[in-house]
Short mmCIF file of C-alpha atoms in Angstrom, two decimals:
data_model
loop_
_atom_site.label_atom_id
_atom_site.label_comp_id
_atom_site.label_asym_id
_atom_site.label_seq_id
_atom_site.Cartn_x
_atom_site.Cartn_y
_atom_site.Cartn_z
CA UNK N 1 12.12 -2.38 -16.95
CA UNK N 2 13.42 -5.51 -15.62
CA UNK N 3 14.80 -5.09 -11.57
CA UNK N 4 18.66 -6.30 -11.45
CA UNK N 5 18.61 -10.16 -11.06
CA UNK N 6 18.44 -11.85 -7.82
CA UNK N 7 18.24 -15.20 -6.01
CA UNK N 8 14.58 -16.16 -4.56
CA UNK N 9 14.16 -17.71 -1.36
CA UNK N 10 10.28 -18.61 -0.38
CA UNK N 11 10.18 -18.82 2.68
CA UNK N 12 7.64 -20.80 5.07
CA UNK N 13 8.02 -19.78 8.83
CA UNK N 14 9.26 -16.95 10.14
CA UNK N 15 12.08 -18.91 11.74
CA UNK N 16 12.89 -19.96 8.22
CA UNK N 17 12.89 -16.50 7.19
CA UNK N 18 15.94 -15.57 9.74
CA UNK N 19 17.59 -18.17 8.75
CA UNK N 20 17.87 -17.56 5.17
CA UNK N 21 18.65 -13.95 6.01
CA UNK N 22 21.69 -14.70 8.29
CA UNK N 23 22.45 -17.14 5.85
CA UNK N 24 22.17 -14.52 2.60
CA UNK N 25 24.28 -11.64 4.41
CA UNK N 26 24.14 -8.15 4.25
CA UNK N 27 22.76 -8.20 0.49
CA UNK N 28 19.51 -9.72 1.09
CA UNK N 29 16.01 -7.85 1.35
CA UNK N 30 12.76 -9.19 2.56
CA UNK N 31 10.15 -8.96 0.15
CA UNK N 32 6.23 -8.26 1.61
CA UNK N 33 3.86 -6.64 -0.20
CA UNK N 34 7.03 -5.50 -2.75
CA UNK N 35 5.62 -2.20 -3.68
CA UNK N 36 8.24 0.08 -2.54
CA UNK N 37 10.73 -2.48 -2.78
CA UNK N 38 10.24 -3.55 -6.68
CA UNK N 39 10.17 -0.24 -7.97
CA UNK N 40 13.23 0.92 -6.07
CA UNK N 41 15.05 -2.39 -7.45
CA UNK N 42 13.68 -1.27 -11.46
CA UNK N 43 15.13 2.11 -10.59
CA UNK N 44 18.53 0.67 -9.40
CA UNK N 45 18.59 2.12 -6.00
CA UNK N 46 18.32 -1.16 -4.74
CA UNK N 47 19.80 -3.87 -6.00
CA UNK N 48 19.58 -6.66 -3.35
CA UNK N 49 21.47 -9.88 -4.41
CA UNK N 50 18.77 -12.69 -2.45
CA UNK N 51 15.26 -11.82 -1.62
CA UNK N 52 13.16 -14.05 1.01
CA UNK N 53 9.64 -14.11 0.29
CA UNK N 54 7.05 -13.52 3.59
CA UNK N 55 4.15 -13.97 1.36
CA UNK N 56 4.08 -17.30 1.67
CA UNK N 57 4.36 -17.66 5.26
CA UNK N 58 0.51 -19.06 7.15
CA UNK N 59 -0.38 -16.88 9.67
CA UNK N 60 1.12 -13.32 9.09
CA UNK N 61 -2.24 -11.31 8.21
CA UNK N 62 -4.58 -10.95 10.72
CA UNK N 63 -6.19 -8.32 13.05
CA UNK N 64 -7.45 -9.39 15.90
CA UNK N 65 -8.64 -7.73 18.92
CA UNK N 66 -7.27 -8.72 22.25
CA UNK N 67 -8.17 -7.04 25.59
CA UNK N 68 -7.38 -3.08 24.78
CA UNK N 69 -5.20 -3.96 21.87
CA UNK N 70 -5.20 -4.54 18.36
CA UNK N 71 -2.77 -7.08 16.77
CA UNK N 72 -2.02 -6.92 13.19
CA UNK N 73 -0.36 -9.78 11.72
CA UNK N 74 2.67 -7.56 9.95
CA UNK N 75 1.82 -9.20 6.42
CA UNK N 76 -1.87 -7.89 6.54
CA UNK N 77 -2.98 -5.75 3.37
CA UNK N 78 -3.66 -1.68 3.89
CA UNK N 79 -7.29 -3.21 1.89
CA UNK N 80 -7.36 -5.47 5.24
CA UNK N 81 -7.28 -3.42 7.54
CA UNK N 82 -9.45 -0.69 5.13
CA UNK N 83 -12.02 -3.30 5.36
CA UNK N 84 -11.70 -4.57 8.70
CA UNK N 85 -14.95 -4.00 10.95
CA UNK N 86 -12.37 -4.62 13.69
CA UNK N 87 -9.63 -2.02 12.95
CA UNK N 88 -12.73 0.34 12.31
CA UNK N 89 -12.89 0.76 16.28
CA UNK N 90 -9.67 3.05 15.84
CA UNK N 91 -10.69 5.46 12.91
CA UNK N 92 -7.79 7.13 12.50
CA UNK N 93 -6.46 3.19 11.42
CA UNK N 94 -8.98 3.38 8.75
CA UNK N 95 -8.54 6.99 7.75
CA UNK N 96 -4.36 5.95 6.99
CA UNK N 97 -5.31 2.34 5.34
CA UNK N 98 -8.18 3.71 2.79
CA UNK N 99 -6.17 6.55 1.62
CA UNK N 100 -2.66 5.00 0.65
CA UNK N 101 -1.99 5.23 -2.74
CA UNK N 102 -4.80 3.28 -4.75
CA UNK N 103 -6.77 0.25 -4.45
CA UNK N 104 -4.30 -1.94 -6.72
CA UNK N 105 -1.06 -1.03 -4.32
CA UNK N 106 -3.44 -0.97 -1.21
CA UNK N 107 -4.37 -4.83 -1.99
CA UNK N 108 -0.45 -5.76 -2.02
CA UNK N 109 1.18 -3.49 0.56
CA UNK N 110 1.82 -4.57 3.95
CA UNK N 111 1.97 -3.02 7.07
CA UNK N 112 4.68 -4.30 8.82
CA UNK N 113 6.37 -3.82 5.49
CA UNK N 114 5.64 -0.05 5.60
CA UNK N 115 6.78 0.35 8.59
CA UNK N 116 10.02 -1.14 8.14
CA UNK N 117 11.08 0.29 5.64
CA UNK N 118 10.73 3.37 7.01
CA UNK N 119 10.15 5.65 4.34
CA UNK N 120 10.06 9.51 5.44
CA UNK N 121 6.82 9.68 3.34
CA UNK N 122 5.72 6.84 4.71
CA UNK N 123 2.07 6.84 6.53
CA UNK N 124 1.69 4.27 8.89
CA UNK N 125 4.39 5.73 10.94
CA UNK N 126 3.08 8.63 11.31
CA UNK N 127 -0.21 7.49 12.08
CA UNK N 128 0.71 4.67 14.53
CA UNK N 129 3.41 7.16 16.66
CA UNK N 130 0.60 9.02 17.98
CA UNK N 131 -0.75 5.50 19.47
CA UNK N 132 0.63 3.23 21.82
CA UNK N 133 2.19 1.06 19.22
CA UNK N 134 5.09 -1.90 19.85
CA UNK N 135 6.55 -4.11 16.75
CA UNK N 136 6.91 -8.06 17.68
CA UNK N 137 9.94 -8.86 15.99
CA UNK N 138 11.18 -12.64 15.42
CA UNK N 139 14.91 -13.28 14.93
CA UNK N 140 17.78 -16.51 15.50
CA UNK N 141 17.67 -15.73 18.78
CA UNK N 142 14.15 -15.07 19.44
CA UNK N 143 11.68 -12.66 19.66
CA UNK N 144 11.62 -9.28 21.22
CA UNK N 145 9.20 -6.42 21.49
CA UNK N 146 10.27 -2.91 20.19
CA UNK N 147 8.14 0.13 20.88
CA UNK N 148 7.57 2.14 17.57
CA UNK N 149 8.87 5.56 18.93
CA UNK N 150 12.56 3.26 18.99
CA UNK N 151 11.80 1.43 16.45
CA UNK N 152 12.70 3.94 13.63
CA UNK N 153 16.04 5.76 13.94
CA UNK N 154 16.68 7.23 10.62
CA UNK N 155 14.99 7.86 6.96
CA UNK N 156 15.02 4.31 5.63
CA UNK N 157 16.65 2.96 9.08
CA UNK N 158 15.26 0.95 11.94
CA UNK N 159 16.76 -1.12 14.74
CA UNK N 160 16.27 -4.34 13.15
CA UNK N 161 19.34 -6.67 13.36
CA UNK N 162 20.19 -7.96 9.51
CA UNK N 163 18.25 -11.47 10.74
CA UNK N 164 15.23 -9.96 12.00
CA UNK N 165 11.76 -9.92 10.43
CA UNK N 166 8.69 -8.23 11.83
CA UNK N 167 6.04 -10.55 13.17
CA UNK N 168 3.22 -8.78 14.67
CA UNK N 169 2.01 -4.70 15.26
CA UNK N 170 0.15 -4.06 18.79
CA UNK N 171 -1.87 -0.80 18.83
CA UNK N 172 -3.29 -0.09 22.18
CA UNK N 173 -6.58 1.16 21.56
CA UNK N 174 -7.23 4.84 23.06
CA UNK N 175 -9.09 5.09 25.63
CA UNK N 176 -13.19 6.47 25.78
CA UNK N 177 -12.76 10.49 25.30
CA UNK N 178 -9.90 9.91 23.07
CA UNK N 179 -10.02 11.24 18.65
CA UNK N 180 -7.59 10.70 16.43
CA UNK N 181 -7.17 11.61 12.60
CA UNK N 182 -5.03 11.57 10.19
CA UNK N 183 -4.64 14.20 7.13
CA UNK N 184 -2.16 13.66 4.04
CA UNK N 185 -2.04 15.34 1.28
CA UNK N 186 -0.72 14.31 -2.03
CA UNK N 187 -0.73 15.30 -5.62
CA UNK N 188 -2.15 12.32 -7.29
CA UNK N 189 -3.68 8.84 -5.82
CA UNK N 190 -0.85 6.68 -6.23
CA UNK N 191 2.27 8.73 -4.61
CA UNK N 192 3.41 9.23 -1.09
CA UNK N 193 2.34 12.24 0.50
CA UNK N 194 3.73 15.91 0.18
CA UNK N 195 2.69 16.36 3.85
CA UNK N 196 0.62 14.44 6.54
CA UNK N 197 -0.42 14.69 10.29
CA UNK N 198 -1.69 12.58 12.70
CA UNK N 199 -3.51 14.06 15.78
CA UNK N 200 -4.80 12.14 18.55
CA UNK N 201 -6.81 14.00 21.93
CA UNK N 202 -8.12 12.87 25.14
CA UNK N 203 -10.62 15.50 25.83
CA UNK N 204 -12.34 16.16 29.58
CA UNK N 205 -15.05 18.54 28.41
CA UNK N 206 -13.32 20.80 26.28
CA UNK N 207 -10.23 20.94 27.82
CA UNK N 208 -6.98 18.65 26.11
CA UNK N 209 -6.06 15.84 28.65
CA UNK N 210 -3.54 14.66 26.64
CA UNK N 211 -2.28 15.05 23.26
CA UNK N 212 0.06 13.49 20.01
CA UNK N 213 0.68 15.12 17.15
CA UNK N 214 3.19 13.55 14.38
CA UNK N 215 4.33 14.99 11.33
CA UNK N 216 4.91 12.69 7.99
CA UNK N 217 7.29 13.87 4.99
CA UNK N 218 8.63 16.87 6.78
CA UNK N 219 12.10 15.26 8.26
CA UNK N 220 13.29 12.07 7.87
CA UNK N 221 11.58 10.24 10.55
CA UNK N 222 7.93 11.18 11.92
CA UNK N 223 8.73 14.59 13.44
CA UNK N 224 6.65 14.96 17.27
CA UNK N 225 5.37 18.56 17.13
CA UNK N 226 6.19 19.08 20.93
CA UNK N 227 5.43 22.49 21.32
CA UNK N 228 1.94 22.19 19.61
CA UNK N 229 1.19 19.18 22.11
CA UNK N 230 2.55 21.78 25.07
CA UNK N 231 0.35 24.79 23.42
CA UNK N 232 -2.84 21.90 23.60
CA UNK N 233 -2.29 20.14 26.88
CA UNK N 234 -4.52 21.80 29.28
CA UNK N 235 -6.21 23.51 27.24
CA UNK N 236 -9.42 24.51 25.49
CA UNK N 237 -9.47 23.34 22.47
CA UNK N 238 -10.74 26.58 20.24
CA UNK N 239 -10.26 28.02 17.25
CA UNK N 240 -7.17 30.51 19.03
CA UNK N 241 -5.34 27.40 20.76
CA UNK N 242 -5.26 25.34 17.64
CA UNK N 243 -4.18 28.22 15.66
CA UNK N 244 -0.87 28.81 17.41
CA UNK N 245 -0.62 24.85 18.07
CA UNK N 246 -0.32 25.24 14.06
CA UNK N 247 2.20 28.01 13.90
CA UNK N 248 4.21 25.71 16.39
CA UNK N 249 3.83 23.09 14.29
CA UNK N 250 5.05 24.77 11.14
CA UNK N 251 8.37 26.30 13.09
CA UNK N 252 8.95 22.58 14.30
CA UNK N 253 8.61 20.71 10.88
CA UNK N 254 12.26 20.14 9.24
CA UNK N 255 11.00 19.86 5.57
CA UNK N 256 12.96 19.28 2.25
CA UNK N 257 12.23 20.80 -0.87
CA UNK N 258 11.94 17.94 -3.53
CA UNK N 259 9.99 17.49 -6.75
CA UNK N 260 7.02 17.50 -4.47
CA UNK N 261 7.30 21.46 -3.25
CA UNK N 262 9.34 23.53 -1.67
CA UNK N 263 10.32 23.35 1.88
CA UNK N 264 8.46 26.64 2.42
CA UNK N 265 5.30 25.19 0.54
CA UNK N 266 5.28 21.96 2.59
CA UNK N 267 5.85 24.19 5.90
CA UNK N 268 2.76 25.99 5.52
CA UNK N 269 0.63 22.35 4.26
CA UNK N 270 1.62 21.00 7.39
CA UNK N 271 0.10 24.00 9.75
CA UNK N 272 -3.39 23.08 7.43
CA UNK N 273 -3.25 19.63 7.66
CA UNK N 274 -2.63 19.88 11.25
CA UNK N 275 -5.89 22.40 12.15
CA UNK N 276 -8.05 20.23 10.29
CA UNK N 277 -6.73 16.72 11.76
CA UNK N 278 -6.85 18.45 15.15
CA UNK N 279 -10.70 19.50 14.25
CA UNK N 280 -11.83 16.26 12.89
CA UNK N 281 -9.68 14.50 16.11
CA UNK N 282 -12.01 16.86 18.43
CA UNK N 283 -15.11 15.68 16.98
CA UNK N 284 -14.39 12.57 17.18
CA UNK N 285 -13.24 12.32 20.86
CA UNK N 286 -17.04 13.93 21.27
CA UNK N 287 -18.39 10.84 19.78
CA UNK N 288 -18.98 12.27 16.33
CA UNK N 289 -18.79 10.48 13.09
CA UNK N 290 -16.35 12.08 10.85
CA UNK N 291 -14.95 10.86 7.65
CA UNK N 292 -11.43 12.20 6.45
CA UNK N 293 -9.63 11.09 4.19
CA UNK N 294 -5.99 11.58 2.04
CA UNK N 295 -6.56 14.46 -0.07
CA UNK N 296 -5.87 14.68 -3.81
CA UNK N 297 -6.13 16.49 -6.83
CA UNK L 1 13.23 -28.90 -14.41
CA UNK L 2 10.14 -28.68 -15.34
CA UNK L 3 9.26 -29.10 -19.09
CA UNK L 4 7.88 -25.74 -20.37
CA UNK L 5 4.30 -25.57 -21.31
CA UNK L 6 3.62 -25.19 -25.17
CA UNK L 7 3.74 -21.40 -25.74
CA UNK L 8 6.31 -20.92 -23.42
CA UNK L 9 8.25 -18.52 -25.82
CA UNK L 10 11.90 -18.06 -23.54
CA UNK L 11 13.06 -18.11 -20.35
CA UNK L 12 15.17 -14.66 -19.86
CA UNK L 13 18.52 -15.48 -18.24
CA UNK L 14 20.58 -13.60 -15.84
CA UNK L 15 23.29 -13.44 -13.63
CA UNK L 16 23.91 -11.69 -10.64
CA UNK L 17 27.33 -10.97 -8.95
CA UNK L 18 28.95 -14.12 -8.42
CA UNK L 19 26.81 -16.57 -9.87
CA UNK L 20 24.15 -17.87 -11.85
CA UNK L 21 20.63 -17.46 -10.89
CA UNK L 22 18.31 -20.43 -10.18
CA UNK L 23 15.63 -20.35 -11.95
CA UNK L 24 12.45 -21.12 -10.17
CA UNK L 25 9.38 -23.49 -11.17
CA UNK L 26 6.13 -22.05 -11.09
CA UNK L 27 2.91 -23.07 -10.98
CA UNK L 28 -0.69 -21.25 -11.56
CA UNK L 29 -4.14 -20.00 -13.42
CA UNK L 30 -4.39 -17.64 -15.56
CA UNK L 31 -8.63 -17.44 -16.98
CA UNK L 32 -8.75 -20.67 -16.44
CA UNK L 33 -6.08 -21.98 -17.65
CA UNK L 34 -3.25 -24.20 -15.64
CA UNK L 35 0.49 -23.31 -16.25
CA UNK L 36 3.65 -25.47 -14.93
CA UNK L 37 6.41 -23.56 -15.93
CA UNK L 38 9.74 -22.11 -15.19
CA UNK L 39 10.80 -18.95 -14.35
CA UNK L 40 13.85 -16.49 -13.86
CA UNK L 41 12.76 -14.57 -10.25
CA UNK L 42 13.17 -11.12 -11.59
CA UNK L 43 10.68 -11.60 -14.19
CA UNK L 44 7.83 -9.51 -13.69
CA UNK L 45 4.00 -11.07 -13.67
CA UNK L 46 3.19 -8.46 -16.58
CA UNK L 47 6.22 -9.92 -18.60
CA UNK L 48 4.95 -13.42 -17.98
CA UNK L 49 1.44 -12.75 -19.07
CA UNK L 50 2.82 -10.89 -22.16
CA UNK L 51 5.82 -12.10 -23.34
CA UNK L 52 5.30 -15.86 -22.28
CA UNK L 53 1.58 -16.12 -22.17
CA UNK L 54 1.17 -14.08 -25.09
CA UNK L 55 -1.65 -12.60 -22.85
CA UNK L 56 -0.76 -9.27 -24.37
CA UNK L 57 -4.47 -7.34 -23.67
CA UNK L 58 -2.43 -6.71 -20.36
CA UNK L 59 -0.78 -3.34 -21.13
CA UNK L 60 2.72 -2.09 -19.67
CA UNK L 61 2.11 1.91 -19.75
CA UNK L 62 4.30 3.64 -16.92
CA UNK L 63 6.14 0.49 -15.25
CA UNK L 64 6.38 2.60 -12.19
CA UNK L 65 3.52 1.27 -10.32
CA UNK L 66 1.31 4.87 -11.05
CA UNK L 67 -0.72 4.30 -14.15
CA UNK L 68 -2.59 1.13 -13.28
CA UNK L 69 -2.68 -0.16 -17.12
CA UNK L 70 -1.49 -3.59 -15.74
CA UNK L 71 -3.58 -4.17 -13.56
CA UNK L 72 -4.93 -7.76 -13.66
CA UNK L 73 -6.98 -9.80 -10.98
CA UNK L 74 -4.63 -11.83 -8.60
CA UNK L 75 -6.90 -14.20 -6.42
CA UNK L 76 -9.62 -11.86 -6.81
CA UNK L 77 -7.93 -8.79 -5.83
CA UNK L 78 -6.63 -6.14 -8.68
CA UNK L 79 -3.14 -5.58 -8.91
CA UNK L 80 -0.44 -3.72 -10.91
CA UNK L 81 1.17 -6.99 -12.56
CA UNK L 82 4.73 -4.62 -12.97
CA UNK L 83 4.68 -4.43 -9.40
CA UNK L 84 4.54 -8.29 -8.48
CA UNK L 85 7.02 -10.86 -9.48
CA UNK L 86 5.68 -13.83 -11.25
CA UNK L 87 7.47 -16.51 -8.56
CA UNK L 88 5.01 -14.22 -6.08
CA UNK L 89 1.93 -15.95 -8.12
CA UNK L 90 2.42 -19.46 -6.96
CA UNK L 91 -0.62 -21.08 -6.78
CA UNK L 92 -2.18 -17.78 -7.64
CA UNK L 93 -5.07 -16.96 -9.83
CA UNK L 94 -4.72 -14.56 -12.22
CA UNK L 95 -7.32 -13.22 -14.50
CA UNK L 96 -6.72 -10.76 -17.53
CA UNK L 97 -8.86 -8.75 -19.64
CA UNK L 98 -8.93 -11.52 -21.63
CA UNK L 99 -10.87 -13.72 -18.80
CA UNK L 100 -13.41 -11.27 -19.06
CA UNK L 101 -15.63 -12.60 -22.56
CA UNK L 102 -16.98 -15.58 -22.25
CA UNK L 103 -17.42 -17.50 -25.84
CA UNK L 104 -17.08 -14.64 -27.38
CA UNK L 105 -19.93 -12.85 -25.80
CA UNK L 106 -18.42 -9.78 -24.02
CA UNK L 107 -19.59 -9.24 -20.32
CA UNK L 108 -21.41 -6.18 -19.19
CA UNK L 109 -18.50 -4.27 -18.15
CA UNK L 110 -16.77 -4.71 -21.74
CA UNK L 111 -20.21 -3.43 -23.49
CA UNK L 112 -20.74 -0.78 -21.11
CA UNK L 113 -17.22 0.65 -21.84
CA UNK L 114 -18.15 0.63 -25.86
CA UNK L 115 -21.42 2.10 -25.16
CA UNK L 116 -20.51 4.73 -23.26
CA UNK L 117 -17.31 5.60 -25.28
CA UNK L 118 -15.53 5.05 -21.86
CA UNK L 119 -12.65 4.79 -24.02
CA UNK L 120 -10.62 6.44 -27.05
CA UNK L 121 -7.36 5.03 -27.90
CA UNK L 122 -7.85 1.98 -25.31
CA UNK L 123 -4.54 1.85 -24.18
CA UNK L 124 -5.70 2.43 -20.37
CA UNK L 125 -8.98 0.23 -20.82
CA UNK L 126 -8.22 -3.24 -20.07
CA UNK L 127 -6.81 -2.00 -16.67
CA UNK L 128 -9.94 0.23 -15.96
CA UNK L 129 -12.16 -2.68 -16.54
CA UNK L 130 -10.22 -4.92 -14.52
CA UNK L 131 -10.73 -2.31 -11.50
CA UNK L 132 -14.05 -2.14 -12.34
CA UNK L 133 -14.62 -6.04 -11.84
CA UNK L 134 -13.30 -5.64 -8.95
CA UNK L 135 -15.14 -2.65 -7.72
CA UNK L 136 -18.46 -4.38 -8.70
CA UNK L 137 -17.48 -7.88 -7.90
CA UNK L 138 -17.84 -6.33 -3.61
CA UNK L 139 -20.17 -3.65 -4.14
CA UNK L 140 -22.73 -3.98 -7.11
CA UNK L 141 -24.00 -0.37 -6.51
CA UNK L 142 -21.09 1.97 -6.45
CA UNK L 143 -22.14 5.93 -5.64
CA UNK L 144 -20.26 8.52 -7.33
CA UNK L 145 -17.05 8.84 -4.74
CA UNK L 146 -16.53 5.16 -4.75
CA UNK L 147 -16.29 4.70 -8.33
CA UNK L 148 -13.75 7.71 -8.13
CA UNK L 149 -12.02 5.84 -5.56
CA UNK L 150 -11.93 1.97 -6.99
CA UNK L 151 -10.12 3.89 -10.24
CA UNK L 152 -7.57 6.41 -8.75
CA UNK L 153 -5.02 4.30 -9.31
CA UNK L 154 -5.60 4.28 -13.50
CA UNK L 155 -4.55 7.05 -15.61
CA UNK L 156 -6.05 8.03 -18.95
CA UNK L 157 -4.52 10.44 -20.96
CA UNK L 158 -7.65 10.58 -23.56
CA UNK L 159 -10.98 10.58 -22.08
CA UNK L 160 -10.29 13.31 -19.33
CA UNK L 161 -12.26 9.97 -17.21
CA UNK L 162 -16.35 11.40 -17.33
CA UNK L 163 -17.42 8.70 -19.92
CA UNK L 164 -14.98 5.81 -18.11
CA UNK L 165 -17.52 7.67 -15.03
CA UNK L 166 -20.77 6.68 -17.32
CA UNK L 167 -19.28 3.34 -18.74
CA UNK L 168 -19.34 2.04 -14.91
CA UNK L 169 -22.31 3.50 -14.02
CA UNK L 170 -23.65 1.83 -17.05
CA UNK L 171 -21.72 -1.55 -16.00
CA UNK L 172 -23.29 -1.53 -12.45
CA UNK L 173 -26.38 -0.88 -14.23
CA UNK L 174 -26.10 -4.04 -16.49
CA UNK L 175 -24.61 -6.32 -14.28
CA UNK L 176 -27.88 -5.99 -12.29
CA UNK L 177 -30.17 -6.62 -14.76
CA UNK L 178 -31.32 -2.97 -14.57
#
């Protein structure tokens, strides 16, 4: 399959990057990691006319660690941050970046790439809305910081003006009492999820400080399950509490039936996926060591 | 322009909307071996390696990024060559299944697969072993879940994947001197 033909533009700053996309229009794309994009170009669904190259730009992949934040460079590799002793001191980072897809798309895709495109299966949305997490974005007329929860507006939609390119992803790391995890499920290793949730906790003893719970491929955006948080705030987290945080959780997911399941199906994945990412998050805000992981046939 | 290197079979040709498209000079390794060529952007790394490289132990199966029979070593890191333009391998190198033998003499991995029937009609192979570099290139002595893991991105139709299991057992085995 060959992708409809296009003009290349390799860029090498950011700056130069705006530039060529005010100067290419509406029918340019940016190309990162490419492995949503190509595919959706072999498929015709997108047939961009100019696409400007990030790869080649010094500079975008890193994760660094800077006071109580992380900083991810937005062209750093899902296998970079998999494999990052750094990212490792937020584990529900790690449980999101070793489970997309496989190890071949996992070495190409980006971050900041995932997140703009803003896929409704998409995971790093998902994952990163339940964290204090704010995109650096550089355009013509400068840089300006965009918290993720206004970031995304639609399925496939974000706020970014037609000459803006992502520069840099600040996580603020969760403070001491805090889990997270993150539970997807999916049919086979290399496709987007039928379901996921992300849970993070602040536990004081057993009772729920505070609480986030997000909701991947069940509406077009990353759906907050608000009443589940309300259910879990205050309380103590037991096997009764998170089993009506669940059923709330279900009645607030907006799911489509697809090739994937039905919405019914994905309605009643998403309650499971939720107990168990709100179990694993509870461990881990005790200082356990838990491993989850993207689940597959 | 560039002259093409010898072996450089054709440069596909398109056009977009409103104008031709500039073709784009390229430059990188493949096993080894330098290439200064030219290149239409939409042509796909697995395309170059086949169709221009004649490289063609690089397989095409799905072309949808799932079945992992592309994939081929870019800077050390596996990827699914249908899912990376060629232009995106500037300065890049690439190694095939075909990098893998060395004079003739096949490496550990390629014996390992034959040995332990890791394979029937092949057609998924050369990306499995390319994973398999890969996988034993940063960790020489895989358990069972991370073998699982370093290959769920290849599909095999034939095997049902318990000898492809063995064969990089075996391969880890070998490539320690065990």
């Amino acid at each position: 399959m060959f992708p409809p033909a296009f003009n290349y533009h390799r860029a090498k700053s950011l700056k130069e990057a705006a530039s060529m996309l005010a100067q290419a229009g509406q029918e340019a794309k940016l190309l990162a990691g490419g492995q949503s994009l190509i595919p959706l170009m072999k498929l015709r669904f997108a047939s961009p006319k100019h696409l400007v190259d990030l790869n080649f730009i010094p500079r975008l992949s890193y994760i660094k660690k800077y006071k109580d934040e992380l900083h991810f460079g937005a062209l750093t590799r899902h296998s970079e941050i998999e494999n990052s002793a750094t990212a490792a001191a937020v584990p529900i980072l790690h449980d999101c970046a070793a489970g997309i897809a496989d190890v071949q798309i996992r070495n190409r895709g980006t971050l900041g790439g995932s997140l703009a495109e803003a896929d409704p299966s998409g995971d790093w949305a998902v994952v990163l809305s339940t964290l204090e997490t704010s995109l650096s974005c550089v355009g013509q007329k400068g840089e300006r910081r965009i918290p993720l929860h206004d970031f995304i507006t639609d399925a496939y939609t974000t706020v970014l003006a037609p000459d803006e390119v992502v520069r840099e992803i600040s996580v603020k790391i969760p403070p001491q009492g805090s889990g997270g995890a993150y539970l997807a499920f999916k049919r086979a290793a290399p496709v987007y999820p039928t379901a996921s949730v992300a849970v993070q906790v602040t536990l004081e003893g057993d009772v729920c400080q505070e609480v986030a719970i997000r909701m991947g491929c069940v509406g077009l955006t990353p759906i907050r399950a608000s009443q589940a948080e309300g259910v879990l705030r205050g309380a103590s987290l037991g096997e009764k509490a998170i089993e009506i945080a669940a059923e709330a959780a279900r009645s607030e997911a907006d799911p489509q039936p697809d090739m994937r399941g039905s919405a019914e199906y994905k309605r009643m994945l998403v309650g499971v996926l939720m107990k168990r990412a709100t179990y694993a998050a509870v461990r881990r805000a005790r200082g356990e060591r838990v491993d989850v992981s993207h689940l597959y046939a | 322009m560039p002259k093409p290197a010898v072996g450089i079979k054709r440069v596909a040709r398109a056009k977009t909307r409103g104008g031709a498209i500039e073709p784009v000079p390229l430059t990188l390794t493949v096993n080894g071996k330098a290439y200064s060529i030219t290149v239409e952007p939409r042509l796909l790394l697995v395309e170059l390696l086949r169709e221009q490289l004649d490289l063609t132990g690089t397989h095409v199966g799905c072309d949808t990024t799932y079945c992992g029979a592309c994939t081929v070593l870019m800077n050390g890191k596996t990827v699914k060559s249908c899912t990376v333009f060629a232009v995106q391998a500037e300065g890049a190198e690439i190694m095939t299944v075909e990098g893998l033998a060395k004079n003739g003499e096949l490496t550990a991995i390629q014996q390992a697969f034959g040995e332990s029937y890791g394979l029937q009609c092949g057609y998924c192979t050369p990306g499995l072993m390319m994973c398999t570099y890969q996988l034993l290139s940063s960790n020489p002595q895989p358990n069972d879940s991370q073998i699982r893991k370093a290959i769920a991105g290849n599909t095999c139709r034939c095997t049902g994947y318990q000898n492809i299991f063995k064969a990089i057992e075996l391969a880890a085995l070998k490539a320690r001197g065990a």
